[in-house]
Amino acid sequence: MDIKECSLSPVFLSLPTRLVLITCCKAFWDKIGGKTAVHAVDDGGIQLYDLPNCQYFQVAMLEGKKSFQKIVDGEASVTDENLGQLVGEALALALQSEAKSVKQGASHTDFVIILATTHYMRFFHFHISPGYLASYQSIVKGTPDAELADCLRVNSTPWLDIKEAKHRKLIATFLLALVHWANQVIQ
């Protein structure tokens, strides 16, 4: 495989995630408590492992891209296609969580995806209400006259550059906050 065809973004950007989880989590767990363990998986996604119940919960997923797909007025933008892919991933995890499958989100309504491109990261938070999910399932099943109820909400951070110290601190803070949030949700 030609190195030009291979994106190192997910591998490169999973390193700060792993570093934060490895170096900070022992003291962090000692401080907040909890009967879970933290794992960085795949391209850098984060899972909590509930020790007493032997179950994994997806805290955040990572989506890596080789380069920015759209630049508007000198600023990187997320394309409709990329956002659509992220929405699809969040909906898939929401459906798996509702079905109580092997892979579940830490929450049944809130999902985080980290979009990584070169040395930048952006955190997306998707809120998928039960009403939205039920109406989405009706549409997928082909129910006549089905309409989406409610709306799917999404918020994101700006692009965070891991080359900048203040952004590295924000990334570490976000990662630890995600782990703390997920630990509270699954308890």
PDB file of C-alpha atoms in Angstrom:
ATOM      1  CA  MET A   1       0.000   0.000   0.000  1.00  0.00           C
ATOM      2  CA  ASP A   2       1.276   3.427  -0.920  1.00  0.00           C
ATOM      3  CA  ILE A   3       1.704   5.637   2.158  1.00  0.00           C
ATOM      4  CA  LYS A   4      -0.009   8.473   0.248  1.00  0.00           C
ATOM      5  CA  GLU A   5      -3.193   6.377   0.134  1.00  0.00           C
ATOM      6  CA  CYS A   6      -3.134   5.625   3.839  1.00  0.00           C
ATOM      7  CA  SER A   7      -4.406   8.098   6.377  1.00  0.00           C
ATOM      8  CA  LEU A   8      -2.376   8.257   9.554  1.00  0.00           C
ATOM      9  CA  SER A   9      -4.810  10.734  11.141  1.00  0.00           C
ATOM     10  CA  PRO A  10      -6.731   8.161  13.219  1.00  0.00           C
ATOM     11  CA  VAL A  11      -3.519   6.538  14.434  1.00  0.00           C
ATOM     12  CA  PHE A  12      -1.773   9.847  15.121  1.00  0.00           C
ATOM     13  CA  LEU A  13      -4.761  11.422  16.844  1.00  0.00           C
ATOM     14  CA  SER A  14      -5.532   8.354  18.923  1.00  0.00           C
ATOM     15  CA  LEU A  15      -2.185   8.829  20.661  1.00  0.00           C
ATOM     16  CA  PRO A  16      -3.249  11.897  22.708  1.00  0.00           C
ATOM     17  CA  THR A  17      -6.450  10.070  23.653  1.00  0.00           C
ATOM     18  CA  ARG A  18      -4.502   7.055  24.862  1.00  0.00           C
ATOM     19  CA  LEU A  19      -1.961   9.258  26.638  1.00  0.00           C
ATOM     20  CA  VAL A  20      -4.684  11.090  28.579  1.00  0.00           C
ATOM     21  CA  LEU A  21      -6.457   7.856  29.465  1.00  0.00           C
ATOM     22  CA  ILE A  22      -3.266   6.091  30.543  1.00  0.00           C
ATOM     23  CA  THR A  23      -1.632   8.915  32.501  1.00  0.00           C
ATOM     24  CA  CYS A  24      -4.650  10.598  34.038  1.00  0.00           C
ATOM     25  CA  CYS A  25      -7.168   7.874  34.677  1.00  0.00           C
ATOM     26  CA  LYS A  26      -5.667   6.233  37.770  1.00  0.00           C
ATOM     27  CA  ALA A  27      -5.697   9.486  39.744  1.00  0.00           C
ATOM     28  CA  PHE A  28      -8.974  10.488  38.101  1.00  0.00           C
ATOM     29  CA  TRP A  29     -10.691   7.214  39.145  1.00  0.00           C
ATOM     30  CA  ASP A  30      -9.258   7.471  42.638  1.00  0.00           C
ATOM     31  CA  LYS A  31     -10.845  10.911  42.877  1.00  0.00           C
ATOM     32  CA  ILE A  32     -14.303  10.159  41.408  1.00  0.00           C
ATOM     33  CA  GLY A  33     -14.598   6.459  42.202  1.00  0.00           C
ATOM     34  CA  GLY A  34     -16.461   4.020  40.045  1.00  0.00           C
ATOM     35  CA  LYS A  35     -16.592   0.360  39.222  1.00  0.00           C
ATOM     36  CA  THR A  36     -15.557   0.720  35.624  1.00  0.00           C
ATOM     37  CA  ALA A  37     -12.372   0.521  33.598  1.00  0.00           C
ATOM     38  CA  VAL A  38     -11.516   2.747  30.642  1.00  0.00           C
ATOM     39  CA  HIS A  39     -10.297   1.457  27.293  1.00  0.00           C
ATOM     40  CA  ALA A  40      -9.210   3.213  24.098  1.00  0.00           C
ATOM     41  CA  VAL A  41     -10.350   1.056  21.180  1.00  0.00           C
ATOM     42  CA  ASP A  42     -10.120   0.822  17.396  1.00  0.00           C
ATOM     43  CA  ASP A  43      -9.138   4.180  15.905  1.00  0.00           C
ATOM     44  CA  GLY A  44      -9.210   5.811  19.313  1.00  0.00           C
ATOM     45  CA  GLY A  45     -12.826   5.384  20.335  1.00  0.00           C
ATOM     46  CA  ILE A  46     -13.353   5.250  24.080  1.00  0.00           C
ATOM     47  CA  GLN A  47     -15.262   2.558  25.960  1.00  0.00           C
ATOM     48  CA  LEU A  48     -16.030   2.025  29.621  1.00  0.00           C
ATOM     49  CA  TYR A  49     -16.056  -1.518  30.902  1.00  0.00           C
ATOM     50  CA  ASP A  50     -18.555  -2.085  33.711  1.00  0.00           C
ATOM     51  CA  LEU A  51     -16.657  -4.606  35.859  1.00  0.00           C
ATOM     52  CA  PRO A  52     -19.545  -6.006  37.957  1.00  0.00           C
ATOM     53  CA  ASN A  53     -21.805  -6.526  34.924  1.00  0.00           C
ATOM     54  CA  CYS A  54     -19.076  -7.440  32.408  1.00  0.00           C
ATOM     55  CA  GLN A  55     -20.405  -4.994  29.820  1.00  0.00           C
ATOM     56  CA  TYR A  56     -18.825  -2.420  27.508  1.00  0.00           C
ATOM     57  CA  PHE A  57     -20.332   1.013  26.925  1.00  0.00           C
ATOM     58  CA  GLN A  58     -19.242   3.222  24.044  1.00  0.00           C
ATOM     59  CA  VAL A  59     -18.323   6.662  25.405  1.00  0.00           C
ATOM     60  CA  ALA A  60     -17.068   8.217  22.170  1.00  0.00           C
ATOM     61  CA  MET A  61     -16.443   7.060  18.624  1.00  0.00           C
ATOM     62  CA  LEU A  62     -13.625   8.356  16.430  1.00  0.00           C
ATOM     63  CA  GLU A  63     -14.018   9.137  12.751  1.00  0.00           C
ATOM     64  CA  GLY A  64     -10.770   9.880  10.917  1.00  0.00           C
ATOM     65  CA  LYS A  65     -10.389  11.723   7.620  1.00  0.00           C
ATOM     66  CA  LYS A  66      -7.219  12.135   5.540  1.00  0.00           C
ATOM     67  CA  SER A  67      -7.698  15.837   4.983  1.00  0.00           C
ATOM     68  CA  PHE A  68     -10.194  18.637   5.278  1.00  0.00           C
ATOM     69  CA  GLN A  69     -12.881  18.196   2.646  1.00  0.00           C
ATOM     70  CA  LYS A  70     -14.101  21.792   2.541  1.00  0.00           C
ATOM     71  CA  ILE A  71     -12.432  25.143   3.240  1.00  0.00           C
ATOM     72  CA  VAL A  72     -14.668  28.239   3.356  1.00  0.00           C
ATOM     73  CA  ASP A  73     -13.053  31.676   3.692  1.00  0.00           C
ATOM     74  CA  GLY A  74      -9.849  30.070   4.942  1.00  0.00           C
ATOM     75  CA  GLU A  75     -11.666  28.063   7.642  1.00  0.00           C
ATOM     76  CA  ALA A  76     -12.103  24.299   7.654  1.00  0.00           C
ATOM     77  CA  SER A  77     -15.728  23.249   7.458  1.00  0.00           C
ATOM     78  CA  VAL A  78     -17.488  19.912   7.858  1.00  0.00           C
ATOM     79  CA  THR A  79     -19.143  18.836   4.612  1.00  0.00           C
ATOM     80  CA  ASP A  80     -22.764  17.744   4.468  1.00  0.00           C
ATOM     81  CA  GLU A  81     -21.531  14.264   3.534  1.00  0.00           C
ATOM     82  CA  ASN A  82     -19.238  14.058   6.576  1.00  0.00           C
ATOM     83  CA  LEU A  83     -21.960  15.353   8.884  1.00  0.00           C
ATOM     84  CA  GLY A  84     -24.383  12.847   7.359  1.00  0.00           C
ATOM     85  CA  GLN A  85     -21.912  10.053   8.066  1.00  0.00           C
ATOM     86  CA  LEU A  86     -21.548  11.185  11.690  1.00  0.00           C
ATOM     87  CA  VAL A  87     -25.333  11.374  12.097  1.00  0.00           C
ATOM     88  CA  GLY A  88     -25.619   7.857  10.658  1.00  0.00           C
ATOM     89  CA  GLU A  89     -23.025   6.537  13.101  1.00  0.00           C
ATOM     90  CA  ALA A  90     -24.790   8.200  16.040  1.00  0.00           C
ATOM     91  CA  LEU A  91     -28.166   6.803  14.922  1.00  0.00           C
ATOM     92  CA  ALA A  92     -26.681   3.318  14.504  1.00  0.00           C
ATOM     93  CA  LEU A  93     -25.307   3.413  18.045  1.00  0.00           C
ATOM     94  CA  ALA A  94     -28.630   4.763  19.348  1.00  0.00           C
ATOM     95  CA  LEU A  95     -30.461   1.847  17.724  1.00  0.00           C
ATOM     96  CA  GLN A  96     -27.946  -0.646  19.128  1.00  0.00           C
ATOM     97  CA  SER A  97     -28.282   0.907  22.582  1.00  0.00           C
ATOM     98  CA  GLU A  98     -32.071   0.716  22.449  1.00  0.00           C
ATOM     99  CA  ALA A  99     -31.874  -2.948  21.428  1.00  0.00           C
ATOM    100  CA  LYS A 100     -29.422  -3.578  24.284  1.00  0.00           C
ATOM    101  CA  SER A 101     -26.984  -5.184  21.851  1.00  0.00           C
ATOM    102  CA  VAL A 102     -23.374  -5.999  22.651  1.00  0.00           C
ATOM    103  CA  LYS A 103     -22.268  -2.517  21.578  1.00  0.00           C
ATOM    104  CA  GLN A 104     -24.205   0.136  23.484  1.00  0.00           C
ATOM    105  CA  GLY A 105     -23.717   3.801  24.087  1.00  0.00           C
ATOM    106  CA  ALA A 106     -23.088   5.007  27.615  1.00  0.00           C
ATOM    107  CA  SER A 107     -26.356   6.927  27.211  1.00  0.00           C
ATOM    108  CA  HIS A 108     -29.483   6.069  25.241  1.00  0.00           C
ATOM    109  CA  THR A 109     -29.928   9.666  24.100  1.00  0.00           C
ATOM    110  CA  ASP A 110     -26.497  11.338  23.990  1.00  0.00           C
ATOM    111  CA  PHE A 111     -23.628  10.260  21.730  1.00  0.00           C
ATOM    112  CA  VAL A 112     -20.167  11.697  21.104  1.00  0.00           C
ATOM    113  CA  ILE A 113     -18.099  11.342  17.961  1.00  0.00           C
ATOM    114  CA  ILE A 114     -14.604  12.773  17.632  1.00  0.00           C
ATOM    115  CA  LEU A 115     -13.785  13.840  14.073  1.00  0.00           C
ATOM    116  CA  ALA A 116     -10.028  13.751  13.441  1.00  0.00           C
ATOM    117  CA  THR A 117      -8.244  15.271  10.457  1.00  0.00           C
ATOM    118  CA  THR A 118      -4.454  15.601  10.224  1.00  0.00           C
ATOM    119  CA  HIS A 119      -3.560  17.125  13.617  1.00  0.00           C
ATOM    120  CA  TYR A 120      -7.003  18.538  14.389  1.00  0.00           C
ATOM    121  CA  MET A 121      -9.864  17.136  16.464  1.00  0.00           C
ATOM    122  CA  ARG A 122     -13.467  18.229  16.763  1.00  0.00           C
ATOM    123  CA  PHE A 123     -15.914  16.812  19.322  1.00  0.00           C
ATOM    124  CA  PHE A 124     -19.534  16.333  18.206  1.00  0.00           C
ATOM    125  CA  HIS A 125     -22.355  15.764  20.695  1.00  0.00           C
ATOM    126  CA  PHE A 126     -25.550  14.274  19.268  1.00  0.00           C
ATOM    127  CA  HIS A 127     -28.774  14.298  21.283  1.00  0.00           C
ATOM    128  CA  ILE A 128     -31.285  11.809  19.876  1.00  0.00           C
ATOM    129  CA  SER A 129     -34.558  11.903  21.790  1.00  0.00           C
ATOM    130  CA  PRO A 130     -36.661   8.738  22.209  1.00  0.00           C
ATOM    131  CA  GLY A 131     -39.407  10.384  20.131  1.00  0.00           C
ATOM    132  CA  TYR A 132     -37.026  11.107  17.271  1.00  0.00           C
ATOM    133  CA  LEU A 133     -35.602   7.590  17.369  1.00  0.00           C
ATOM    134  CA  ALA A 134     -39.056   5.961  17.370  1.00  0.00           C
ATOM    135  CA  SER A 135     -40.215   8.081  14.432  1.00  0.00           C
ATOM    136  CA  TYR A 136     -36.956   7.369  12.571  1.00  0.00           C
ATOM    137  CA  GLN A 137     -37.539   3.631  13.028  1.00  0.00           C
ATOM    138  CA  SER A 138     -41.077   4.019  11.641  1.00  0.00           C
ATOM    139  CA  ILE A 139     -39.723   5.708   8.532  1.00  0.00           C
ATOM    140  CA  VAL A 140     -37.028   3.052   8.058  1.00  0.00           C
ATOM    141  CA  LYS A 141     -39.647   0.297   8.396  1.00  0.00           C
ATOM    142  CA  GLY A 142     -41.703   1.972   5.679  1.00  0.00           C
ATOM    143  CA  THR A 143     -44.661   2.947   7.832  1.00  0.00           C
ATOM    144  CA  PRO A 144     -47.059   4.953   5.621  1.00  0.00           C
ATOM    145  CA  ASP A 145     -47.304   8.641   6.484  1.00  0.00           C
ATOM    146  CA  ALA A 146     -44.504   8.386   9.064  1.00  0.00           C
ATOM    147  CA  GLU A 147     -42.905  11.710   9.924  1.00  0.00           C
ATOM    148  CA  LEU A 148     -39.966  12.593  12.089  1.00  0.00           C
ATOM    149  CA  ALA A 149     -40.983  13.680  15.559  1.00  0.00           C
ATOM    150  CA  ASP A 150     -38.802  16.094  17.466  1.00  0.00           C
ATOM    151  CA  CYS A 151     -35.375  16.819  16.035  1.00  0.00           C
ATOM    152  CA  LEU A 152     -31.884  15.440  16.277  1.00  0.00           C
ATOM    153  CA  ARG A 153     -29.667  18.051  17.927  1.00  0.00           C
ATOM    154  CA  VAL A 154     -25.942  18.363  17.348  1.00  0.00           C
ATOM    155  CA  ASN A 155     -23.335  20.619  18.926  1.00  0.00           C
ATOM    156  CA  SER A 156     -19.610  20.658  18.349  1.00  0.00           C
ATOM    157  CA  THR A 157     -16.422  22.240  19.510  1.00  0.00           C
ATOM    158  CA  PRO A 158     -14.367  24.261  17.072  1.00  0.00           C
ATOM    159  CA  TRP A 159     -11.388  22.503  15.493  1.00  0.00           C
ATOM    160  CA  LEU A 160      -8.769  21.848  18.170  1.00  0.00           C
ATOM    161  CA  ASP A 161      -5.141  21.739  17.035  1.00  0.00           C
ATOM    162  CA  ILE A 162      -3.040  19.291  19.047  1.00  0.00           C
ATOM    163  CA  LYS A 163       0.040  21.333  18.138  1.00  0.00           C
ATOM    164  CA  GLU A 164      -1.247  24.118  20.416  1.00  0.00           C
ATOM    165  CA  ALA A 165      -0.769  23.690  24.182  1.00  0.00           C
ATOM    166  CA  LYS A 166      -4.100  25.321  25.100  1.00  0.00           C
ATOM    167  CA  HIS A 167      -5.929  22.988  22.698  1.00  0.00           C
ATOM    168  CA  ARG A 168      -4.131  19.927  24.100  1.00  0.00           C
ATOM    169  CA  LYS A 169      -5.351  20.945  27.563  1.00  0.00           C
ATOM    170  CA  LEU A 170      -8.901  21.317  26.232  1.00  0.00           C
ATOM    171  CA  ILE A 171      -8.716  17.905  24.546  1.00  0.00           C
ATOM    172  CA  ALA A 172      -7.513  16.297  27.789  1.00  0.00           C
ATOM    173  CA  THR A 173     -10.258  18.083  29.736  1.00  0.00           C
ATOM    174  CA  PHE A 174     -12.937  16.957  27.263  1.00  0.00           C
ATOM    175  CA  LEU A 175     -11.721  13.345  27.341  1.00  0.00           C
ATOM    176  CA  LEU A 176     -11.722  13.196  31.142  1.00  0.00           C
ATOM    177  CA  ALA A 177     -15.118  14.920  31.284  1.00  0.00           C
ATOM    178  CA  LEU A 178     -16.507  12.332  28.841  1.00  0.00           C
ATOM    179  CA  VAL A 179     -15.248   9.475  30.986  1.00  0.00           C
ATOM    180  CA  HIS A 180     -16.675  11.095  34.132  1.00  0.00           C
ATOM    181  CA  TRP A 181     -20.038  11.724  32.423  1.00  0.00           C
ATOM    182  CA  ALA A 182     -20.249   8.150  31.133  1.00  0.00           C
ATOM    183  CA  ASN A 183     -19.344   6.755  34.546  1.00  0.00           C
ATOM    184  CA  GLN A 184     -22.183   8.772  36.111  1.00  0.00           C
ATOM    185  CA  VAL A 185     -24.672   7.707  33.422  1.00  0.00           C
ATOM    186  CA  ILE A 186     -24.044   3.955  33.685  1.00  0.00           C
ATOM    187  CA  GLN A 187     -24.008   3.834  37.501  1.00  0.00           C
TER     188      GLN A 187
END
